[in-house]
Amino acid sequence: MPYLGGEETVRELKRALSNPNVQSEPLRYRNTVLRVVRAMSQGVNVSGLFSEMVKACATVDVVQKKLVYMFLCSYASLNPELSLLVINTLRKDCQDPNPMVRSLALRNMSNLRLPSLVEYVEQPLTAGLRDRAACVRRVAVLGWAKLYNLQSGSDIDAAVVNELYSLLRDPDPVVMVNCLRALDEILKEEGGVVINKPITHHLLNRMKECDVWGQCEVLRVLQRYRPQSDDELFDILSLLDASLVSPHPPVMAATLSLFLSLCADLPAVSLAALERVSGPLLAACGSGSREMRFTALCHIQLLMRSVPGLMGPHFKRFFCGYAEPAYIKQRKMQIMVELVNDENVSMLLDELKGYCTDVNTDTAQAAIQAIGHIGRSYSDRCLEILTGLLGLKQDHITSAVVQTLRDLVWVCPQCSDTVCSALEGCEETLQDSQGRQALLWLLGVYGDGVSSAPYTLEAFIDGVRSEVSLGVKMELLTATMRLFLTRPAETQDMLGRLLHYCIEEETDMCVRDLGLLYYHLLKCGVEETRNVLQGRRSDPSLGVLIGRPAEPISQWACSFNTLEPLKKGGTVTQTASRGSPEHEASKPKTAVELPETLDCSHIHTDPPDSASTGQRSDSAAELPAASLTLSLSPTLSPEEFERRWLQRCSLRSEEAAEESNDFLQTEDRIYCSAVLQRSPQTLQAAMQLVNIQTLAFTPPSTLPWRVFFYTHTAGTPASTLILGELLYAGEADPTPKDEEEEERKADGEAAAEELTGREDRQVEVKVTLKQQPKDEEAVRAFLSVLSTVLHTLSSERHDEHAATHV
Amino acid sequence: MSASAIFVLDLKGKVLICRNYKGDVDMAEIDHFIPLLMQQEEEGMICPVITRGTVHFMWIKHSNLYLVATTNKNSNASLVYSFLYKLVEVFTEYFKELEEESIQDNFVVVYELLDELMDFGFPQTTDSKILQEYITQEGTKLEVAKTKVPTTVTNAVSWRSEGIKYKKNEVFIDVIESINVLVNANGSVMSSDIVGSIKLKTMLSGMPELRLGLNDRVLFSLTGRDKGKTVMMEDVKFHQCVRLSRFDSDRTISFIPPDGESELMSYRINTHVKPLIWIESVIEKFSHSRVEIMVKAKGQFKKQSVANNVEIRVPVPSDADSPKFKTSTGSAKYVPEKDLVLWTIKSFPGGKEFLMRAHFGLPSVEKDELEGKPPITVKFEIPYFTVSGIQVRYMKIIEKSGYQALPWVRYITQSGDYQLRTNA
């Protein structure tokens, strides 16, 4: 930082420092030194005073010593030769009877950070390790760490390392903790301090003596220890139990971290630990310091990835205070969205609605997005709030609402009518390009439902010359094209004008190319254009996966209690993207708590309850593939799933599929009650139990109701991949199916089941399976597993129905 | 945790004081801190961690200062923030107020403290009671080589030095409870809790052994006694002097107290508390003309108790003008810079109900931007009363010289974060 008059100051200070009159008066001398240090911290380059300052350290005044040492440490690297002069004074101070002086000298000696001086520092440091005063030993221990840090890669002196290990038994707890820190630094290359059983037990016993910082250090280091037996493990865990609920958030977090690493193979214990810390973590969320509150919130989000319901009963604790900073409010909202359930949804929505008018526009927009996210499961209530917000006529609110509506309607197309009626008049309040882009997209796709759509587009087209946003121009072009297909009469003229402008006048190449592309497309005929623009898109319901699946703890345990969780933007508001709606689907996570493969045969031999399923499983047991083994790995990403699924669709249309050797597609029907009302989580958990990975759901009680899933069958002759879809399109036809399908049912028992099914309010769920490579027996076995799962689910709720149904 | 360096900056980002502990992060990196912070502020995305390349800045703000820790490790966030707050705590105990001026004026002490608080990026001696033993502000007056070695640095009882003498041996115990309440616009209590703290002012000679008895529910159920009201404390946090092992085994709070003032323990009680001062408000806004405010305050505590210095802050639109007030007691004042009406009631007896009416004019031209809905906040203090019912049942003081000492106990309940949302 430039400092005016710096040179003048330095000259004047130099004069004063070398003035014998000043030197003879201790107080004046010290004040001059003080002025040097003050100038230094103000950014003046006072390195020219080095030699004068070296002289000034030969004093009995401790305060002056401290100031001079600090100066010397800051500039030592610029004056390595002169620094040698200081070493003498420092070494003399190391012999001082006053331990404070000794520790001061030792600390600064190791702070000089000059490789050339290492040889002079080693001897006092060695002596320091054996000093009577604990404060000297503390400094000496860390001094060794500094020394090795300075010359990393140099040989490690085994004697020092041994001495440091033995100092772990030092009566002073800070010396002990510093030893851990120093050894960690010195043995960095070898993986840090070695923690064996005696050391572990020693550290655990002495942890109570340490302050918060020391406890955290001990807990961190102990993560390296692997107990030799379960008994030992549980002894350690019970010793740690008290600090798990420590009122000091850092200690609590460090203990949990240790718990998770010790119990990596014991998911049940880890989960119990998470439950146990939820109290202290919530307390930390109410801490006086907002940074601590923020940290606690971020860590709660981490925990909720594995235990989504952890904070369920405490949802009110995440309500925002008026004066809280935006970063806290946004995290709290992300958590609130995750906690929504039938009981609290109206309260949470009321609360979020209040934040939509927050003075901080980002908070307001985040609140609107959060409501949109909840809208995927509770669309009616959320749409009411969102459309109500449009009435405020605030540009940032309207923009966020329109974007949220666009994202919502993409995954819940059934909302489109409400959205369309809300759109009228929005264009007047929209200012930013993101919001206008969203509006244009909606008008393009749902323009037939918005009576004023062509007029709105026309206004945009009239102003296209002054439009600066590239995104808006591109979106305008696409939207006009789409609207032309649904409302040609009103749009044709303006489309012509827009295309003319884009091709002839527009300077941006992207817009021009897009214009040309559409122009040539139109020349191919309207039908062709329609095929392209309104062609089949990926099924939006594929994307709706309500509530993320519980992740195994190991997914995040390593980032717990670091900076990591603070940096990641949360999961909810960020995914509600601001660009064009993108295909969203959670990545399926293989649950490590479950065995990778599961022998399903026990499911057949152990029928849930009813005789019918029993009968079915008996027949299944007769099949040769009864010992079918399913497995979740390798995982299939949603994108990959979709690609394969659609690829198979096209194949079928060419009627090649049935014949193809390596591919099998079958359809079947399973009758079950109540499955539709089960929450997706339950269904998913049940499917996972038999190693079927569900990828996507429609929200419960929407029609058509769909589930997509996949699994791998392992076994002879080769393992196969099965992709599947469960579909319930509405009330089953009383006389369903053509004969072909009847025939395809191998055992024919389904017909009987169907009869009973009809009496029993059962619904007919269509199963479509695609298998590759073809293995009919595996498919049949798989079908029986699948129907067992579905029946189990139904019977859980409707035991009595299940009974009669048999 | 390991912080590489600690900086104290003024609001413009000028480094007032800094300490390079590890030397593994370029000290010039700090010049990027304020620009990055400003950029985040503009984008409305402020975050307590700022990352630039491999360097992380973790910062807190205190009055007109930023305290920043830099690190290039994936540090333990909560520990670094705890340390920064510890710095604030220590500095505040030294200088009363921690602000730019006090840093400038106490330059030397700040450097000395930074030297002791941390070494090589690891916190060392952070207890201000210990630090005050050997780093004193009198140090600026000349004193040739302090020969006195503070016993506390090596002592078994690190928070108290030996040989303390008082003519009259006394200990003052303050039990202070703050209540946090959030009430929704429709009058339902969204959340409430009590944060309690027991503070000591010890003026005792020698090395006394103290034992504090509270009406702790766990203790009472442990010993099978059941006399009157007990209190269930959560999240109990003790001063390091309290023997935790004894508390864990038989809930006895026994300790050798630090000399002078200290916080012995704090606790939280998560119960549904009836808001002690209940506010009903009607705020009617007639666009382009006026705002009518009616606030009713009711003391929902015992008739014998009195709330002192009650301040009720009612938000008003920022463009309101020409205020008119009528109060049944106390006085109301318009605070335009904070856009609120401040209604002060010196003494507010329990069970009583008071009323305030306010009238503001609004300009005929309405402004465009949306305003937030700030809540009504209340401040008060009720002496001789704890809302949780916690009581000091005894305080035993034993010193080997056998002197008699008197414990004095005082109870206060006060408002913490006390917010009532309005419908306006």
Coordinates of N, CA, C and O in Angstrom, one line a residue, chain A residues 410-525:
Chain A
W410 N -42.8 -27.4 -16.3 CA -42.0 -28.4 -17.0 C -42.1 -29.8 -16.4 O -42.2 -30.8 -17.1
V411 N -42.1 -29.8 -15.1 CA -42.2 -31.1 -14.4 C -43.6 -31.5 -14.1 O -43.9 -32.7 -13.9
C412 N -44.5 -30.5 -13.9 CA -45.9 -30.8 -13.6 C -46.7 -30.2 -14.7 O -47.3 -29.2 -14.5
P413 N -46.8 -30.8 -15.8 CA -47.6 -30.2 -16.9 C -49.1 -30.0 -16.6 O -49.7 -29.2 -17.2
Q414 N -49.5 -30.7 -15.6 CA -51.0 -30.5 -15.2 C -51.3 -29.1 -14.7 O -52.4 -28.7 -14.6
C415 N -50.2 -28.4 -14.3 CA -50.4 -27.0 -13.8 C -50.6 -26.0 -14.9 O -50.8 -24.8 -14.6
S416 N -50.5 -26.4 -16.2 CA -50.4 -25.4 -17.2 C -51.6 -24.5 -17.3 O -51.4 -23.3 -17.6
D417 N -52.8 -25.0 -17.0 CA -53.9 -24.1 -17.2 C -53.8 -22.9 -16.2 O -54.0 -21.8 -16.6
T418 N -53.5 -23.2 -14.9 CA -53.4 -22.2 -13.9 C -52.3 -21.2 -14.3 O -52.5 -20.0 -14.2
V419 N -51.2 -21.8 -14.8 CA -50.1 -20.9 -15.1 C -50.5 -20.0 -16.3 O -50.2 -18.8 -16.3
C420 N -51.2 -20.5 -17.3 CA -51.5 -19.7 -18.5 C -52.4 -18.6 -18.0 O -52.2 -17.4 -18.5
S421 N -53.4 -18.8 -17.1 CA -54.3 -17.7 -16.8 C -53.5 -16.7 -16.0 O -54.0 -15.5 -15.9
A422 N -52.4 -17.1 -15.3 CA -51.7 -16.1 -14.5 C -50.8 -15.2 -15.3 O -50.4 -14.2 -14.9
L423 N -50.5 -15.6 -16.5 CA -49.5 -15.0 -17.3 C -49.9 -13.6 -17.9 O -49.0 -12.8 -18.1
E424 N -51.2 -13.4 -18.0 CA -51.7 -12.2 -18.7 C -51.2 -11.0 -17.9 O -51.3 -10.9 -16.7
G425 N -50.6 -10.1 -18.6 CA -50.2 -8.8 -18.0 C -48.9 -8.8 -17.3 O -48.4 -7.8 -16.9
C426 N -48.2 -10.0 -17.3 CA -46.9 -10.0 -16.6 C -45.9 -9.2 -17.3 O -45.0 -8.7 -16.7
E427 N -46.0 -9.1 -18.6 CA -44.9 -8.5 -19.4 C -44.7 -7.1 -19.0 O -43.6 -6.6 -19.2
E428 N -45.7 -6.5 -18.4 CA -45.5 -5.0 -18.1 C -44.5 -4.9 -17.0 O -43.8 -3.9 -16.9
T429 N -44.5 -5.8 -16.0 CA -43.6 -5.6 -14.9 C -42.3 -6.3 -15.0 O -41.4 -6.1 -14.2
L430 N -42.1 -7.1 -16.1 CA -40.9 -7.8 -16.2 C -39.8 -6.9 -16.7 O -40.0 -6.3 -17.8
Q431 N -38.6 -6.8 -16.1 CA -37.5 -6.0 -16.5 C -36.3 -6.8 -17.0 O -35.8 -6.6 -18.0
D432 N -36.0 -7.8 -16.2 CA -34.7 -8.5 -16.4 C -34.9 -9.5 -17.5 O -36.0 -10.0 -17.8
S433 N -33.7 -9.9 -18.1 CA -33.8 -10.8 -19.3 C -34.2 -12.2 -18.9 O -34.9 -12.9 -19.6
Q434 N -33.8 -12.6 -17.7 CA -34.1 -14.0 -17.2 C -35.6 -14.1 -17.2 O -36.2 -15.1 -17.6
G435 N -36.3 -13.2 -16.6 CA -37.7 -13.2 -16.4 C -38.4 -13.2 -17.8 O -39.4 -13.9 -18.0
R436 N -37.9 -12.3 -18.7 CA -38.6 -12.2 -20.0 C -38.4 -13.5 -20.8 O -39.3 -13.9 -21.5
Q437 N -37.2 -14.1 -20.6 CA -37.0 -15.3 -21.3 C -38.0 -16.4 -20.9 O -38.5 -17.1 -21.7
A438 N -38.2 -16.4 -19.5 CA -39.1 -17.4 -19.0 C -40.5 -17.2 -19.5 O -41.2 -18.1 -19.9
L439 N -40.9 -15.9 -19.6 CA -42.2 -15.6 -20.1 C -42.4 -16.0 -21.5 O -43.4 -16.7 -21.9
L440 N -41.3 -15.7 -22.3 CA -41.4 -16.1 -23.8 C -41.5 -17.6 -23.9 O -42.3 -18.1 -24.7
W441 N -40.7 -18.3 -23.1 CA -40.8 -19.8 -23.2 C -42.2 -20.3 -23.0 O -42.7 -21.1 -23.7
L442 N -42.8 -19.7 -21.9 CA -44.1 -20.2 -21.5 C -45.1 -19.8 -22.6 O -46.0 -20.6 -23.0
L443 N -45.0 -18.6 -23.2 CA -45.9 -18.2 -24.3 C -45.7 -19.1 -25.5 O -46.7 -19.4 -26.2
G444 N -44.5 -19.5 -25.8 CA -44.3 -20.3 -26.9 C -44.9 -21.7 -26.7 O -45.6 -22.2 -27.6
V445 N -44.7 -22.3 -25.6 CA -45.1 -23.7 -25.4 C -46.6 -23.7 -25.1 O -47.3 -24.6 -25.5
Y446 N -47.1 -22.8 -24.2 CA -48.5 -22.9 -23.9 C -49.3 -21.7 -24.5 O -50.3 -21.3 -23.9
G447 N -48.9 -21.2 -25.6 CA -49.5 -20.0 -26.1 C -50.9 -20.2 -26.5 O -51.7 -19.2 -26.5
D448 N -51.3 -21.4 -26.8 CA -52.8 -21.6 -27.2 C -53.7 -21.4 -26.0 O -54.9 -21.1 -26.2
G449 N -53.1 -21.4 -24.8 CA -54.0 -21.2 -23.6 C -54.0 -19.7 -23.1 O -54.7 -19.4 -22.2
V450 N -53.1 -18.9 -23.7 CA -53.0 -17.5 -23.3 C -53.6 -16.6 -24.4 O -52.9 -16.5 -25.5
S451 N -54.7 -16.0 -24.2 CA -55.4 -15.4 -25.3 C -54.5 -14.2 -25.9 O -54.4 -14.0 -27.1
S452 N -53.8 -13.5 -25.0 CA -53.1 -12.4 -25.5 C -51.7 -12.7 -26.0 O -50.9 -11.8 -26.3
A453 N -51.3 -14.0 -26.0 CA -50.0 -14.4 -26.4 C -49.4 -13.7 -27.6 O -48.3 -13.1 -27.6
P454 N -50.2 -13.7 -28.7 CA -49.6 -13.1 -29.9 C -49.3 -11.6 -29.8 O -48.3 -11.1 -30.3
Y455 N -50.2 -10.9 -29.0 CA -50.0 -9.5 -28.8 C -48.7 -9.2 -28.0 O -48.0 -8.3 -28.3
T456 N -48.5 -10.0 -27.0 CA -47.3 -9.9 -26.2 C -46.1 -10.1 -27.0 O -45.1 -9.3 -27.0
L457 N -46.1 -11.2 -27.8 CA -45.0 -11.4 -28.7 C -44.8 -10.3 -29.7 O -43.6 -9.9 -30.0
E458 N -45.8 -9.8 -30.2 CA -45.7 -8.7 -31.1 C -45.0 -7.5 -30.5 O -44.1 -6.9 -31.2
A459 N -45.4 -7.2 -29.3 CA -44.7 -6.1 -28.6 C -43.2 -6.4 -28.5 O -42.4 -5.5 -28.7
F460 N -42.9 -7.6 -28.2 CA -41.4 -7.9 -28.1 C -40.8 -7.8 -29.5 O -39.7 -7.3 -29.6
I461 N -41.5 -8.3 -30.5 CA -40.9 -8.2 -31.9 C -40.7 -6.8 -32.3 O -39.7 -6.4 -32.9
D462 N -41.7 -5.9 -32.0 CA -41.5 -4.5 -32.4 C -40.3 -3.9 -31.7 O -39.7 -3.0 -32.3
G463 N -40.0 -4.4 -30.5 CA -38.9 -3.8 -29.8 C -37.6 -4.5 -30.0 O -36.6 -4.3 -29.3
V464 N -37.5 -5.5 -30.9 CA -36.4 -6.4 -31.0 C -35.1 -5.6 -31.4 O -34.0 -6.0 -31.0
R465 N -35.3 -4.5 -32.1 CA -34.1 -3.8 -32.5 C -33.3 -3.2 -31.3 O -32.1 -3.1 -31.3
S466 N -34.1 -2.9 -30.3 CA -33.4 -2.3 -29.1 C -33.1 -3.3 -28.0 O -32.6 -3.0 -27.0
E467 N -33.4 -4.5 -28.4 CA -33.2 -5.6 -27.4 C -31.7 -5.9 -27.2 O -31.0 -6.0 -28.3
V468 N -31.2 -5.9 -26.0 CA -29.8 -6.1 -25.9 C -29.5 -7.6 -25.5 O -28.4 -8.1 -25.8
S469 N -30.4 -8.3 -24.9 CA -30.1 -9.6 -24.4 C -30.2 -10.6 -25.5 O -31.2 -10.8 -26.2
L470 N -29.1 -11.3 -25.7 CA -29.1 -12.4 -26.7 C -30.1 -13.5 -26.4 O -30.8 -14.0 -27.2
G471 N -30.1 -13.9 -25.1 CA -31.0 -14.9 -24.7 C -32.5 -14.6 -25.0 O -33.2 -15.5 -25.5
V472 N -32.8 -13.4 -24.8 CA -34.2 -13.0 -25.0 C -34.5 -13.1 -26.5 O -35.6 -13.6 -27.0
K473 N -33.6 -12.7 -27.4 CA -33.8 -12.8 -28.8 C -34.0 -14.2 -29.3 O -34.9 -14.5 -30.1
M474 N -33.1 -15.1 -28.8 CA -33.2 -16.5 -29.2 C -34.5 -17.1 -28.7 O -35.2 -17.8 -29.5
E475 N -34.8 -16.8 -27.5 CA -36.1 -17.3 -26.9 C -37.3 -16.8 -27.7 O -38.3 -17.5 -28.0
L476 N -37.2 -15.5 -28.1 CA -38.3 -14.9 -28.8 C -38.5 -15.6 -30.2 O -39.6 -15.9 -30.6
L477 N -37.4 -15.9 -30.8 CA -37.5 -16.6 -32.1 C -38.2 -18.0 -31.9 O -39.1 -18.3 -32.7
T478 N -37.7 -18.7 -31.0 CA -38.3 -20.0 -30.8 C -39.7 -19.9 -30.4 O -40.6 -20.7 -30.8
A479 N -40.0 -19.0 -29.5 CA -41.4 -18.9 -29.0 C -42.3 -18.5 -30.1 O -43.4 -19.1 -30.3
T480 N -41.9 -17.6 -31.0 CA -42.8 -17.2 -32.1 C -43.0 -18.4 -33.1 O -44.1 -18.6 -33.6
M481 N -41.9 -19.1 -33.3 CA -42.1 -20.3 -34.1 C -43.1 -21.3 -33.5 O -44.0 -21.8 -34.2
R482 N -43.0 -21.5 -32.2 CA -43.9 -22.5 -31.6 C -45.3 -22.0 -31.7 O -46.3 -22.7 -31.9
L483 N -45.5 -20.7 -31.4 CA -46.8 -20.1 -31.4 C -47.4 -20.1 -32.8 O -48.6 -20.3 -33.0
F484 N -46.6 -20.0 -33.8 CA -47.0 -20.0 -35.2 C -47.7 -21.4 -35.4 O -48.6 -21.5 -36.2
L485 N -47.1 -22.4 -34.8 CA -47.7 -23.8 -35.1 C -49.1 -24.0 -34.5 O -49.9 -24.7 -35.0
T486 N -49.3 -23.3 -33.3 CA -50.6 -23.5 -32.7 C -51.6 -22.4 -33.1 O -52.8 -22.6 -33.2
R487 N -51.1 -21.2 -33.4 CA -52.0 -20.1 -33.8 C -51.4 -19.4 -35.0 O -51.0 -18.2 -34.9
P488 N -51.5 -20.1 -36.2 CA -50.8 -19.6 -37.3 C -51.4 -18.2 -37.8 O -50.6 -17.3 -38.2
A489 N -52.7 -18.1 -37.8 CA -53.3 -16.9 -38.4 C -52.8 -15.6 -37.7 O -52.5 -14.7 -38.4
E490 N -52.7 -15.7 -36.4 CA -52.4 -14.4 -35.7 C -50.9 -14.2 -35.8 O -50.4 -13.1 -35.6
T491 N -50.1 -15.2 -36.0 CA -48.7 -15.1 -35.8 C -47.9 -15.0 -37.1 O -46.7 -14.5 -37.1
Q492 N -48.5 -15.4 -38.2 CA -47.7 -15.6 -39.4 C -47.0 -14.3 -39.8 O -45.8 -14.3 -40.1
D493 N -47.7 -13.2 -39.8 CA -47.2 -11.9 -40.2 C -46.0 -11.5 -39.4 O -44.9 -11.2 -39.9
M494 N -46.1 -11.6 -38.1 CA -45.0 -11.1 -37.2 C -43.8 -12.1 -37.3 O -42.7 -11.7 -37.1
L495 N -44.1 -13.4 -37.5 CA -43.0 -14.3 -37.6 C -42.2 -13.9 -38.8 O -40.9 -13.9 -38.8
G496 N -42.9 -13.6 -39.9 CA -42.2 -13.1 -41.1 C -41.3 -11.9 -40.8 O -40.1 -11.9 -41.2
R497 N -41.8 -11.0 -40.1 CA -41.0 -9.8 -39.8 C -39.8 -10.1 -38.9 O -38.7 -9.7 -39.2
L498 N -40.1 -11.0 -37.9 CA -39.0 -11.4 -37.0 C -37.9 -12.1 -37.8 O -36.7 -11.8 -37.6
L499 N -38.3 -13.1 -38.6 CA -37.3 -13.8 -39.4 C -36.5 -12.9 -40.3 O -35.3 -13.0 -40.4
H500 N -37.2 -12.0 -40.9 CA -36.5 -11.0 -41.8 C -35.5 -10.2 -41.0 O -34.3 -10.1 -41.4
Y501 N -35.9 -9.8 -39.8 CA -35.0 -9.0 -39.0 C -33.8 -9.8 -38.6 O -32.6 -9.4 -38.7
C502 N -34.1 -11.0 -38.1 CA -33.0 -11.9 -37.6 C -32.0 -12.2 -38.7 O -30.8 -12.3 -38.5
I503 N -32.5 -12.5 -39.9 CA -31.6 -12.9 -41.0 C -30.9 -11.7 -41.6 O -29.7 -11.8 -41.9
E504 N -31.6 -10.7 -41.8 CA -31.0 -9.6 -42.6 C -30.3 -8.5 -41.7 O -29.4 -7.9 -42.1
E505 N -30.9 -8.2 -40.5 CA -30.3 -7.1 -39.8 C -29.5 -7.4 -38.6 O -28.6 -6.7 -38.2
E506 N -29.9 -8.6 -38.0 CA -29.2 -8.9 -36.7 C -27.7 -9.1 -36.9 O -27.3 -9.7 -37.9
T507 N -27.0 -8.6 -35.9 CA -25.5 -8.7 -36.0 C -25.0 -9.9 -35.3 O -23.9 -10.4 -35.7
D508 N -25.7 -10.4 -34.4 CA -25.2 -11.6 -33.7 C -25.4 -12.9 -34.5 O -26.5 -13.2 -34.9
M509 N -24.3 -13.6 -34.6 CA -24.3 -14.8 -35.4 C -25.2 -15.9 -34.9 O -25.9 -16.6 -35.7
C510 N -25.3 -16.0 -33.6 CA -26.1 -17.1 -33.1 C -27.6 -16.9 -33.5 O -28.3 -17.8 -34.0
V511 N -28.0 -15.7 -33.3 CA -29.4 -15.3 -33.6 C -29.7 -15.5 -35.1 O -30.7 -16.1 -35.6
R512 N -28.7 -15.0 -35.9 CA -28.8 -15.1 -37.4 C -28.9 -16.6 -37.8 O -29.8 -17.0 -38.6
D513 N -28.0 -17.4 -37.2 CA -28.1 -18.8 -37.6 C -29.4 -19.5 -37.2 O -29.9 -20.3 -38.0
L514 N -29.8 -19.2 -36.0 CA -31.1 -19.8 -35.6 C -32.2 -19.3 -36.5 O -33.1 -20.1 -36.9
G515 N -32.2 -18.0 -36.9 CA -33.2 -17.5 -37.8 C -33.2 -18.3 -39.1 O -34.2 -18.7 -39.6
L516 N -32.0 -18.5 -39.7 CA -31.8 -19.2 -40.9 C -32.3 -20.6 -40.8 O -33.0 -21.1 -41.7
L517 N -32.0 -21.2 -39.7 CA -32.4 -22.6 -39.4 C -33.9 -22.7 -39.5 O -34.4 -23.6 -40.2
Y518 N -34.6 -21.8 -38.8 CA -36.0 -21.9 -38.7 C -36.6 -21.6 -40.1 O -37.6 -22.2 -40.5
Y519 N -36.0 -20.7 -40.8 CA -36.5 -20.3 -42.1 C -36.4 -21.5 -43.0 O -37.4 -21.8 -43.7
H520 N -35.3 -22.2 -43.0 CA -35.2 -23.4 -43.9 C -36.1 -24.5 -43.5 O -36.7 -25.2 -44.3
L521 N -36.3 -24.6 -42.2 CA -37.2 -25.6 -41.6 C -38.6 -25.3 -42.2 O -39.3 -26.2 -42.6
L522 N -39.0 -24.1 -42.1 CA -40.4 -23.7 -42.6 C -40.5 -24.0 -44.0 O -41.6 -24.4 -44.5
K523 N -39.5 -23.9 -44.8 CA -39.5 -24.2 -46.2 C -39.8 -25.6 -46.5 O -40.3 -26.0 -47.5
C524 N -39.4 -26.5 -45.5 CA -39.7 -27.9 -45.7 C -41.2 -28.3 -45.4 O -41.6 -29.4 -45.6
G525 N -41.9 -27.3 -45.0 CA -43.4 -27.6 -44.8 C -43.7 -27.5 -43.3 O -42.9 -27.7 -42.4

